[in-house]
mmCIF file of C-alpha atoms and ligand atoms in Angstrom:
data_model
loop_
_atom_site.group_PDB
_atom_site.id
_atom_site.type_symbol
_atom_site.label_atom_id
_atom_site.label_comp_id
_atom_site.label_asym_id
_atom_site.label_seq_id
_atom_site.Cartn_x
_atom_site.Cartn_y
_atom_site.Cartn_z
ATOM 1 C CA MET Q 292 137.017 95.970 89.149
ATOM 2 C CA ALA Q 293 134.825 95.419 92.830
ATOM 3 C CA THR Q 294 133.245 91.971 93.577
ATOM 4 C CA PRO Q 295 129.819 92.282 94.687
ATOM 5 C CA THR Q 296 129.535 91.520 98.141
ATOM 6 C CA ALA Q 297 128.274 87.538 99.298
ATOM 7 C CA LEU Q 298 124.315 86.269 99.780
ATOM 8 C CA GLY Q 299 123.147 86.695 102.898
ATOM 9 C CA SER Q 300 125.119 84.024 105.425
ATOM 10 C CA ALA Q 301 123.746 80.838 106.223
ATOM 11 C CA SER Q 302 123.390 81.427 109.464
ATOM 12 C CA GLU Q 303 120.507 83.417 109.032
ATOM 13 C CA PRO Q 304 116.731 82.352 108.688
ATOM 14 C CA PRO Q 305 115.507 81.662 105.820
ATOM 15 C CA ARG Q 306 113.938 84.561 104.331
ATOM 16 C CA SER Q 307 109.613 84.688 102.837
ATOM 17 C CA LEU Q 308 108.301 87.381 100.726
ATOM 18 C CA THR Q 309 105.149 88.797 99.949
ATOM 19 C CA GLY Q 310 103.642 91.121 98.708
ATOM 20 C CA ILE Q 311 99.458 92.256 98.601
ATOM 21 C CA LYS Q 312 98.528 94.753 96.002
ATOM 22 C CA PRO Q 313 95.752 97.887 97.866
ATOM 23 C CA THR Q 314 93.106 97.564 94.912
ATOM 24 C CA GLY Q 315 90.002 96.585 98.827
ATOM 25 C CA MET Q 316 89.436 94.819 101.118
ATOM 26 C CA PRO Q 317 92.195 91.866 101.120
ATOM 27 C CA HIS Q 318 88.783 88.359 101.077
ATOM 28 C CA LEU Q 319 88.748 85.168 101.799
ATOM 29 C CA GLY Q 320 90.728 84.334 98.626
ATOM 30 C CA ASN Q 321 94.104 85.951 99.996
ATOM 31 C CA TYR Q 322 93.454 85.330 103.414
ATOM 32 C CA LEU Q 323 93.612 80.965 102.752
ATOM 33 C CA GLY Q 324 95.896 81.035 99.751
ATOM 34 C CA MET Q 325 97.869 83.732 100.870
ATOM 35 C CA ILE Q 326 97.744 85.607 104.387
ATOM 36 C CA ARG Q 327 97.583 82.303 106.682
ATOM 37 C CA PRO Q 328 100.683 80.056 104.972
ATOM 38 C CA ALA Q 329 102.492 83.244 105.144
ATOM 39 C CA LEU Q 330 102.060 83.692 108.997
ATOM 40 C CA GLU Q 331 102.189 79.956 109.819
ATOM 41 C CA MET Q 332 105.754 81.033 107.794
ATOM 42 C CA THR Q 333 106.677 84.096 110.495
ATOM 43 C CA SER Q 334 107.829 81.548 113.156
ATOM 44 C CA SER Q 335 110.998 79.431 111.375
ATOM 45 C CA HIS Q 336 111.388 82.232 108.486
ATOM 46 C CA GLN Q 337 112.251 85.738 108.346
ATOM 47 C CA ALA Q 338 109.893 88.313 106.693
ATOM 48 C CA PHE Q 339 109.109 90.662 104.435
ATOM 49 C CA TYR Q 340 105.109 91.155 103.915
ATOM 50 C CA PHE Q 341 104.040 94.656 102.423
ATOM 51 C CA ILE Q 342 101.437 96.621 100.696
ATOM 52 C CA ALA Q 343 102.530 97.118 97.283
ATOM 53 C CA ASP Q 344 101.017 100.427 96.229
ATOM 54 C CA TYR Q 345 102.626 100.738 92.913
ATOM 55 C CA HIS Q 346 101.747 97.556 91.849
ATOM 56 C CA ALA Q 347 98.086 98.884 93.189
ATOM 57 C CA LEU Q 348 98.384 102.162 90.344
ATOM 58 C CA THR Q 349 98.538 99.941 87.284
ATOM 59 C CA THR Q 350 94.145 100.050 87.550
ATOM 60 C CA LEU Q 351 93.632 102.311 91.104
ATOM 61 C CA ARG Q 352 93.447 106.065 90.305
ATOM 62 C CA SER Q 353 92.564 108.600 93.291
ATOM 63 C CA ARG Q 354 94.680 109.339 96.284
ATOM 64 C CA ASP Q 355 92.023 108.546 98.671
ATOM 65 C CA LEU Q 356 91.735 104.496 97.890
ATOM 66 C CA VAL Q 357 95.580 104.197 97.545
ATOM 67 C CA GLN Q 358 96.408 105.095 101.203
ATOM 68 C CA LYS Q 359 91.940 103.394 102.038
ATOM 69 C CA TYR Q 360 93.677 100.156 101.503
ATOM 70 C CA THR Q 361 96.915 100.608 102.445
ATOM 71 C CA THR Q 362 95.726 101.223 105.677
ATOM 72 C CA GLU Q 363 93.091 98.166 105.611
ATOM 73 C CA VAL Q 364 95.631 96.111 104.406
ATOM 74 C CA THR Q 365 97.316 96.630 107.462
ATOM 75 C CA ALA Q 366 95.042 96.968 109.619
ATOM 76 C CA ALA Q 367 93.860 93.153 108.188
ATOM 77 C CA TRP Q 368 97.977 91.582 108.681
ATOM 78 C CA LEU Q 369 98.821 93.122 112.053
ATOM 79 C CA ALA Q 370 94.686 91.464 113.330
ATOM 80 C CA LEU Q 371 95.563 88.609 111.657
ATOM 81 C CA GLY Q 372 98.367 87.546 113.535
ATOM 82 C CA LEU Q 373 101.434 89.828 111.158
ATOM 83 C CA ASP Q 374 103.417 90.391 114.670
ATOM 84 C CA PRO Q 375 105.676 94.109 114.029
ATOM 85 C CA ALA Q 376 108.325 93.219 115.864
ATOM 86 C CA GLN Q 377 108.750 90.137 114.314
ATOM 87 C CA THR Q 378 108.499 90.569 110.334
ATOM 88 C CA ILE Q 379 108.764 93.193 108.957
ATOM 89 C CA LEU Q 380 106.146 95.189 107.105
ATOM 90 C CA PHE Q 381 105.697 97.549 104.720
ATOM 91 C CA LYS Q 382 104.974 100.521 101.855
ATOM 92 C CA GLN Q 383 106.614 98.513 98.909
ATOM 93 C CA SER Q 384 106.222 103.041 97.790
ATOM 94 C CA ASP Q 385 109.004 103.215 100.640
ATOM 95 C CA VAL Q 386 112.010 100.687 99.345
ATOM 96 C CA PRO Q 387 111.932 102.673 95.410
ATOM 97 C CA GLU Q 388 114.878 100.871 95.472
ATOM 98 C CA VAL Q 389 112.976 98.280 93.933
ATOM 99 C CA CYS Q 390 112.491 100.374 90.587
ATOM 100 C CA GLU Q 391 115.761 100.460 90.373
ATOM 101 C CA LEU Q 392 116.498 97.115 90.527
ATOM 102 C CA ALA Q 393 112.975 96.473 88.053
ATOM 103 C CA TRP Q 394 115.163 99.234 85.994
ATOM 104 C CA PHE Q 395 118.728 96.077 85.720
ATOM 105 C CA LEU Q 396 115.920 93.748 85.197
ATOM 106 C CA SER Q 397 113.903 94.498 83.027
ATOM 107 C CA CYS Q 398 118.130 95.199 80.333
ATOM 108 C CA VAL Q 399 118.265 90.801 80.513
ATOM 109 C CA THR Q 400 114.716 90.248 80.765
ATOM 110 C CA PRO Q 401 113.656 89.049 76.998
ATOM 111 C CA LEU Q 402 110.131 91.419 75.597
ATOM 112 C CA GLY Q 403 108.819 87.340 74.677
ATOM 113 C CA LEU Q 404 109.291 86.172 78.471
ATOM 114 C CA LEU Q 405 106.535 90.077 79.792
ATOM 115 C CA LYS Q 406 104.164 89.047 76.974
ATOM 116 C CA ARG Q 407 103.716 85.118 77.906
ATOM 117 C CA ALA Q 408 102.322 86.216 81.351
ATOM 118 C CA HIS Q 409 99.049 85.570 81.375
ATOM 119 C CA ALA Q 410 97.663 88.503 83.833
ATOM 120 C CA PHE Q 411 99.191 90.464 80.941
ATOM 121 C CA LYS Q 412 97.088 88.085 78.575
ATOM 122 C CA ASP Q 413 94.283 87.812 81.218
ATOM 123 C CA ALA Q 414 94.184 92.004 80.294
ATOM 124 C CA GLU Q 415 94.587 91.842 76.355
ATOM 125 C CA SER Q 416 92.546 89.224 76.120
ATOM 126 C CA LYS Q 417 89.038 91.575 77.659
ATOM 127 C CA GLY Q 418 89.944 94.186 76.305
ATOM 128 C CA ALA Q 419 90.880 96.063 79.487
ATOM 129 C CA GLU Q 420 92.919 99.564 79.411
ATOM 130 C CA LEU Q 421 96.282 97.847 79.050
ATOM 131 C CA ASN Q 422 99.356 100.680 80.251
ATOM 132 C CA GLY Q 423 103.126 99.405 80.734
ATOM 133 C CA GLY Q 424 102.749 99.067 84.461
ATOM 134 C CA THR Q 425 100.573 96.280 83.034
ATOM 135 C CA PHE Q 426 103.190 95.260 80.862
ATOM 136 C CA PHE Q 427 105.942 95.840 83.087
ATOM 137 C CA TYR Q 428 104.263 94.494 86.545
ATOM 138 C CA PRO Q 429 106.127 90.740 86.243
ATOM 139 C CA VAL Q 430 109.785 93.164 86.351
ATOM 140 C CA LEU Q 431 108.896 95.247 89.086
ATOM 141 C CA MET Q 432 107.002 92.246 91.550
ATOM 142 C CA ALA Q 433 110.283 90.751 90.397
ATOM 143 C CA ALA Q 434 112.568 93.311 91.791
ATOM 144 C CA ASP Q 435 110.469 92.892 94.915
ATOM 145 C CA ILE Q 436 111.438 89.323 95.340
ATOM 146 C CA LEU Q 437 114.900 89.420 94.446
ATOM 147 C CA ALA Q 438 115.301 93.526 96.180
ATOM 148 C CA TYR Q 439 115.221 90.910 99.951
ATOM 149 C CA ASP Q 440 116.872 87.759 99.120
ATOM 150 C CA SER Q 441 114.734 86.426 99.528
ATOM 151 C CA HIS Q 442 114.153 82.169 100.043
ATOM 152 C CA VAL Q 443 109.888 81.588 99.330
ATOM 153 C CA VAL Q 444 108.030 83.318 98.328
ATOM 154 C CA PRO Q 445 103.959 82.251 99.433
ATOM 155 C CA VAL Q 446 101.889 83.030 97.003
ATOM 156 C CA GLY Q 447 98.495 81.666 95.812
ATOM 157 C CA LYS Q 448 98.362 79.725 92.282
ATOM 158 C CA ASP Q 449 97.404 82.465 90.043
ATOM 159 C CA GLN Q 450 101.394 83.914 90.234
ATOM 160 C CA LYS Q 451 103.475 80.729 90.455
ATOM 161 C CA GLN Q 452 104.097 82.140 87.433
ATOM 162 C CA HIS Q 453 105.601 85.323 88.232
ATOM 163 C CA VAL Q 454 107.206 84.259 91.123
ATOM 164 C CA GLU Q 455 108.775 81.525 88.460
ATOM 165 C CA MET Q 456 109.291 85.499 85.552
ATOM 166 C CA ALA Q 457 111.697 86.537 89.127
ATOM 167 C CA ARG Q 458 113.421 83.195 88.374
ATOM 168 C CA ASP Q 459 114.388 83.343 85.001
ATOM 169 C CA MET Q 460 115.274 86.983 85.622
ATOM 170 C CA ALA Q 461 117.986 86.116 88.390
ATOM 171 C CA ILE Q 462 119.580 83.710 86.288
ATOM 172 C CA ALA Q 463 120.269 85.894 83.263
ATOM 173 C CA PHE Q 464 121.025 88.673 85.466
ATOM 174 C CA ASN Q 465 123.428 86.017 87.362
ATOM 175 C CA HIS Q 466 124.468 84.936 83.709
ATOM 176 C CA TYR Q 467 125.523 87.918 82.751
ATOM 177 C CA PHE Q 468 127.088 89.768 85.375
ATOM 178 C CA GLY Q 469 128.369 86.596 88.521
ATOM 179 C CA GLU Q 470 126.219 85.202 91.351
ATOM 180 C CA VAL Q 471 124.754 88.398 92.663
ATOM 181 C CA LEU Q 472 120.671 87.936 93.038
ATOM 182 C CA ARG Q 473 119.219 84.491 94.549
ATOM 183 C CA VAL Q 474 117.105 82.818 92.564
ATOM 184 C CA PRO Q 475 114.081 81.767 94.594
ATOM 185 C CA GLU Q 476 110.620 79.441 94.910
ATOM 186 C CA PRO Q 477 107.448 79.928 94.874
ATOM 187 C CA ALA Q 478 105.848 78.255 97.921
ATOM 188 C CA ILE Q 479 102.042 77.340 96.828
ATOM 189 C CA ARG Q 480 99.632 75.342 99.557
ATOM 190 C CA PRO Q 481 98.479 72.527 97.557
ATOM 191 C CA ASP Q 482 95.205 72.550 100.213
ATOM 192 C CA VAL Q 483 94.457 76.193 98.984
ATOM 193 C CA ALA Q 484 95.796 76.623 95.852
ATOM 194 C CA THR Q 485 92.722 78.168 94.695
ATOM 195 C CA ILE Q 486 89.878 79.386 97.003
ATOM 196 C CA PRO Q 487 86.137 79.235 95.359
ATOM 197 C CA GLY Q 488 83.635 82.108 95.181
ATOM 198 C CA THR Q 489 80.659 82.762 95.555
ATOM 199 C CA ASP Q 490 80.096 82.314 92.236
ATOM 200 C CA GLY Q 491 81.687 78.927 92.437
ATOM 201 C CA ARG Q 492 84.747 80.095 89.860
ATOM 202 C CA LYS Q 493 88.088 81.633 91.933
ATOM 203 C CA MET Q 494 87.294 83.821 93.870
ATOM 204 C CA SER Q 495 88.663 87.715 92.874
ATOM 205 C CA LYS Q 496 88.463 90.714 93.220
ATOM 206 C CA SER Q 497 88.138 91.577 89.518
ATOM 207 C CA TYR Q 498 84.902 88.895 89.684
ATOM 208 C CA ASP Q 499 82.774 90.107 91.956
ATOM 209 C CA ASN Q 500 82.202 87.314 94.494
ATOM 210 C CA THR Q 501 84.250 87.879 97.341
ATOM 211 C CA ILE Q 502 83.048 87.127 100.651
ATOM 212 C CA PRO Q 503 85.538 89.677 102.000
ATOM 213 C CA LEU Q 504 87.868 89.469 105.766
ATOM 214 C CA PHE Q 505 85.596 91.025 109.139
ATOM 215 C CA LEU Q 506 82.363 91.461 107.440
ATOM 216 C CA PRO Q 507 80.178 91.576 110.546
ATOM 217 C CA THR Q 508 78.041 88.876 111.779
ATOM 218 C CA LYS Q 509 74.410 89.270 109.772
ATOM 219 C CA LYS Q 510 76.363 90.316 106.532
ATOM 220 C CA LEU Q 511 79.284 87.689 107.210
ATOM 221 C CA ARG Q 512 75.707 84.869 107.347
ATOM 222 C CA LYS Q 513 74.184 86.754 103.767
ATOM 223 C CA ALA Q 514 76.954 85.835 102.240
ATOM 224 C CA ILE Q 515 76.981 82.671 103.231
ATOM 225 C CA MET Q 516 73.693 82.260 102.170
ATOM 226 C CA GLY Q 517 74.561 83.111 99.610
ATOM 227 C CA ILE Q 518 77.147 80.962 98.003
ATOM 228 C CA LYS Q 519 75.976 78.883 95.324
ATOM 229 C CA THR Q 520 75.352 75.177 94.647
ATOM 230 C CA ASP Q 521 73.699 73.249 93.084
ATOM 231 C CA SER Q 522 70.091 71.793 92.942
ATOM 232 C CA THR Q 523 70.541 68.465 94.360
ATOM 233 C CA PRO Q 524 66.931 67.495 96.940
ATOM 234 C CA LEU Q 525 67.320 68.067 100.018
ATOM 235 C CA GLU Q 526 67.155 64.083 100.963
ATOM 236 C CA GLN Q 527 70.038 63.167 97.948
ATOM 237 C CA PRO Q 528 73.310 61.906 98.437
ATOM 238 C CA LYS Q 529 75.960 64.762 97.910
ATOM 239 C CA ASP Q 530 79.358 65.116 96.699
ATOM 240 C CA PRO Q 531 80.941 66.735 99.748
ATOM 241 C CA ASN Q 532 84.019 67.163 97.388
ATOM 242 C CA SER Q 533 82.532 69.070 94.641
ATOM 243 C CA CYS Q 534 80.720 71.639 96.324
ATOM 244 C CA SER Q 535 81.765 74.967 97.499
ATOM 245 C CA VAL Q 536 79.778 75.387 101.103
ATOM 246 C CA PHE Q 537 82.456 72.189 102.077
ATOM 247 C CA GLU Q 538 85.420 72.908 100.607
ATOM 248 C CA LEU Q 539 85.475 76.210 102.686
ATOM 249 C CA TYR Q 540 84.347 74.561 105.230
ATOM 250 C CA LYS Q 541 86.756 72.335 105.070
ATOM 251 C CA LEU Q 542 90.060 75.253 106.155
ATOM 252 C CA PHE Q 543 88.363 76.058 109.377
ATOM 253 C CA ALA Q 544 87.136 73.230 110.786
ATOM 254 C CA THR Q 545 89.266 69.786 112.081
ATOM 255 C CA ALA Q 546 89.490 66.640 110.908
ATOM 256 C CA GLU Q 547 86.421 64.975 112.624
ATOM 257 C CA GLN Q 548 84.411 68.031 112.072
ATOM 258 C CA THR Q 549 85.390 67.915 108.155
ATOM 259 C CA GLU Q 550 84.750 64.020 108.873
ATOM 260 C CA HIS Q 551 81.545 63.979 110.314
ATOM 261 C CA LEU Q 552 79.556 66.658 107.887
ATOM 262 C CA ALA Q 553 81.363 64.594 105.001
ATOM 263 C CA ALA Q 554 79.460 61.679 106.359
ATOM 264 C CA ARG Q 555 75.674 64.011 106.478
ATOM 265 C CA TYR Q 556 76.969 64.531 102.259
ATOM 266 C CA ARG Q 557 76.840 61.506 101.912
ATOM 267 C CA ALA Q 558 74.303 60.183 104.282
ATOM 268 C CA GLY Q 559 71.083 62.778 102.133
ATOM 269 C CA GLY Q 560 69.097 64.114 103.895
ATOM 270 C CA LEU Q 561 71.844 67.484 104.578
ATOM 271 C CA GLY Q 562 70.585 70.671 102.182
ATOM 272 C CA TYR Q 563 73.041 72.927 101.502
ATOM 273 C CA GLY Q 564 71.421 75.126 104.073
ATOM 274 C CA HIS Q 565 72.667 73.642 106.923
ATOM 275 C CA ALA Q 566 76.251 73.100 105.639
ATOM 276 C CA LYS Q 567 76.157 76.531 104.862
ATOM 277 C CA GLN Q 568 74.974 77.402 108.495
ATOM 278 C CA GLU Q 569 77.881 74.560 109.351
ATOM 279 C CA LEU Q 570 80.792 77.128 107.024
ATOM 280 C CA PHE Q 571 78.311 80.478 108.813
ATOM 281 C CA GLU Q 572 79.309 79.282 112.522
ATOM 282 C CA VAL Q 573 83.306 77.556 112.080
ATOM 283 C CA MET Q 574 83.933 81.008 110.178
ATOM 284 C CA GLU Q 575 82.620 83.389 112.572
ATOM 285 C CA ALA Q 576 83.732 81.371 115.442
ATOM 286 C CA HIS Q 577 87.249 81.622 114.310
ATOM 287 C CA PHE Q 578 87.463 85.884 113.044
ATOM 288 C CA GLU Q 579 85.518 86.993 115.838
ATOM 289 C CA GLY Q 580 88.776 87.804 117.817
ATOM 290 C CA PRO Q 581 90.219 89.232 114.835
ATOM 291 C CA ARG Q 582 87.352 91.184 113.260
ATOM 292 C CA ASP Q 583 87.805 93.355 117.265
ATOM 293 C CA ARG Q 584 91.615 93.949 116.943
ATOM 294 C CA PHE Q 585 90.658 95.030 112.597
ATOM 295 C CA LEU Q 586 88.606 97.557 114.020
ATOM 296 C CA HIS Q 587 90.751 98.193 116.931
ATOM 297 C CA HIS Q 588 94.212 99.480 114.610
ATOM 298 C CA LEU Q 589 91.890 100.518 112.230
ATOM 299 C CA ALA Q 590 90.534 103.530 115.257
ATOM 300 C CA HIS Q 591 94.350 103.634 115.085
ATOM 301 C CA PRO Q 592 96.008 105.269 112.371
ATOM 302 C CA LYS Q 593 98.562 107.084 113.853
ATOM 303 C CA THR Q 594 99.982 103.682 115.360
ATOM 304 C CA ILE Q 595 99.707 101.296 111.088
ATOM 305 C CA ASP Q 596 101.675 104.382 109.856
ATOM 306 C CA ASP Q 597 104.495 104.256 112.314
ATOM 307 C CA ILE Q 598 104.496 100.398 111.980
ATOM 308 C CA LEU Q 599 104.707 101.177 108.648
ATOM 309 C CA ALA Q 600 107.057 103.616 109.110
ATOM 310 C CA ASP Q 601 110.021 101.139 110.972
ATOM 311 C CA GLY Q 602 109.235 98.754 108.737
ATOM 312 C CA GLY Q 603 110.295 100.344 105.705
ATOM 313 C CA GLN Q 604 113.696 101.496 106.847
ATOM 314 C CA ARG Q 605 114.287 97.731 108.314
ATOM 315 C CA ALA Q 606 113.454 97.129 104.604
ATOM 316 C CA LYS Q 607 115.273 99.429 102.704
ATOM 317 C CA SER Q 608 118.454 99.044 104.614
ATOM 318 C CA VAL Q 609 117.745 95.381 102.577
ATOM 319 C CA ALA Q 610 116.919 96.569 99.429
ATOM 320 C CA ALA Q 611 120.223 99.443 99.241
ATOM 321 C CA ALA Q 612 122.671 96.189 99.406
ATOM 322 C CA THR Q 613 121.314 94.239 97.249
ATOM 323 C CA LEU Q 614 120.662 97.596 94.897
ATOM 324 C CA SER Q 615 124.434 98.447 95.711
ATOM 325 C CA ARG Q 616 125.308 94.609 94.901
ATOM 326 C CA VAL Q 617 124.568 95.261 91.631
ATOM 327 C CA ARG Q 618 125.491 98.883 91.219
ATOM 328 C CA THR Q 619 128.803 96.870 91.295
ATOM 329 C CA ALA Q 620 127.898 94.136 89.158
ATOM 330 C CA VAL Q 621 127.037 96.053 85.932
ATOM 331 C CA GLY Q 622 130.073 97.976 86.408
ATOM 332 C CA MET Q 623 128.923 101.006 87.987
HETATM 333 P P1 ADP M 648 92.463 89.818 93.899
HETATM 334 O O1 ADP M 648 92.273 88.584 92.700
HETATM 335 O O2 ADP M 648 90.842 89.482 93.768
HETATM 336 O O3 ADP M 648 92.562 90.686 92.576
HETATM 337 P P2 ADP M 648 95.106 89.618 94.660
HETATM 338 O O4 ADP M 648 95.993 89.281 92.848
HETATM 339 O O5 ADP M 648 94.776 90.610 95.123
HETATM 340 O O6 ADP M 648 93.793 89.280 95.274
HETATM 341 O O7 ADP M 648 96.086 88.507 95.467
HETATM 342 C C1 ADP M 648 96.918 88.641 97.006
HETATM 343 C C2 ADP M 648 97.471 87.274 96.723
HETATM 344 O O8 ADP M 648 95.687 86.456 97.234
HETATM 345 C C3 ADP M 648 97.746 87.337 95.584
HETATM 346 O O9 ADP M 648 99.363 85.345 96.545
HETATM 347 C C4 ADP M 648 97.309 86.407 95.309
HETATM 348 O O10 ADP M 648 98.126 84.408 94.611
HETATM 349 C C5 ADP M 648 96.081 85.626 96.690
HETATM 350 N N1 ADP M 648 94.534 85.448 96.259
HETATM 351 C C6 ADP M 648 93.357 85.962 95.787
HETATM 352 N N2 ADP M 648 92.338 85.144 95.750
HETATM 353 C C7 ADP M 648 92.299 84.418 95.577
HETATM 354 C C8 ADP M 648 92.218 83.082 95.772
HETATM 355 N N3 ADP M 648 90.453 82.868 95.497
HETATM 356 N N4 ADP M 648 92.223 81.007 96.354
HETATM 357 C C9 ADP M 648 94.089 81.661 96.423
HETATM 358 N N5 ADP M 648 94.704 83.008 96.621
HETATM 359 C C10 ADP M 648 93.866 84.344 95.923
HETATM 360 N N1 LIG M 649 101.654 90.628 91.982
HETATM 361 C C1 LIG M 649 101.035 90.414 94.182
HETATM 362 C C2 LIG M 649 99.715 89.945 93.503
HETATM 363 O O1 LIG M 649 98.695 90.436 92.469
HETATM 364 C C3 LIG M 649 101.271 91.483 93.797
HETATM 365 C C4 LIG M 649 102.775 91.011 94.493
HETATM 366 C C5 LIG M 649 103.815 92.206 94.335
HETATM 367 C C6 LIG M 649 103.844 90.918 95.331
HETATM 368 N N2 LIG M 649 104.802 92.337 94.174
HETATM 369 C C7 LIG M 649 105.136 91.182 95.318
HETATM 370 C C8 LIG M 649 103.615 89.127 96.084
HETATM 371 C C9 LIG M 649 106.038 89.617 95.598
HETATM 372 C C10 LIG M 649 104.787 88.131 96.183
HETATM 373 C C11 LIG M 649 106.350 89.003 96.161
HETATM 374 O O2 LIG M 649 98.942 89.525 94.189
#
C-alpha cells in the first residue's frame, strides 16, 4: 500500500478556515463573533473562508434565495476588508470533495457523538422539522475543516462543539489509518463570545432579534433605539456591564471612549437613549465605508462570481490533495 503523503510543510503559514451559511443577510453577531476575528487572522494565516451553501440546504429550499444570500454574504466579506488575492474565498459546493470526505469521516464517527450535538438537540427539542442533513451536519462541517488541513477555526461560541467534533473525527480517523488528517483547534475570542440581540438574547436569525449589517443610516438608528434595556430611571446610576448597549459600544469604541461612557453610566443622569445615541454614532462611523463598498459589490455580481470561481479552483486543488491521501490511507 502506498504511504499517505505528509501534511503541509512547516515553512508555510498556519491555515485558518471558517464558513458562514447563506441563509440571510449577515448581522452584527456574525460580524463581531466571527467575521472580524477571522479577518484579523488573514495577515498571519493562509485563510480559507467559504459560503456554506450545502449546509444552508438543511433549512433553505429556494434556488433564488440561496443565490441571493450567497452573493450578499460574499459582498459582505469583501466590503468588510477581505482581500481575495490573499484569502481564498469560495463556495463550499465548488469543492464537492468535502462530501466524499464526510462519508469517510462518518464511518469512524460513533452515532452517540452525533446525537449529543447541541444544535441537533436544540432543533429536536423545539420540534423543528428534522432531516438527515440536520443530523449529518457536523460530519460535513468536520470535512470542511479537515479537507484544508486547517490549524485553526475562527467561530462564535455556539460552534465550538462542532469544531471539537471535527477534532474527534480527525483523531478517530488517524487512529485507524495513520497520521493523515491535521487535528484543528477552535479560535473563539473571549471578549466577543456571544453578541446579544435587540431583545437581550443571543443575536440570531432564528430569534428575529438581529441588527443586519449595512443598514441605511435611519434604519440603523431605529434598530439601535429598539434595543431592550431595563427600566432604571434616567437619574439613577447604572451598571454598564449588564447592559447590551454598552456591551456593543465597547466593541466599536476606543478604550478611552469606553471608559468615559462607563463613568457616565455609573454617575447617574445618563438615560439609555443617550447611550444608544453614542452607540449609533460609533457604529455609523464604523460601517459608513463598508456600506458603500457593499452596495458597490452588489452592483457588480459578475466580479463576485469571478472571485468565487477563482477561490473555488484554488480550494479544490488543496482538498483534492487531502482526498488523495485519505483514499490511499483507507485502501482505495
Ligand atoms: P445565526 O445564529 O444568526 O443563524 P450563523 O449560524 O449563520 O448565525 O453563524 C455564523 C457565524 O457567526 C458562526 O461562527 C457563529 O458562531 C457566529 N455567530 C452568530 N451569531 C453570533 C452571536 N450572537 N455572537 C457571536 N457569534 C455569533
Ligand atoms: N456551521 C457553521 C454555522 O452555522 C457554518 C460552517 C459550515 C462552518 N462549515 C464550517 C464554520 C466549517 C466553520 C468551519 O455557522
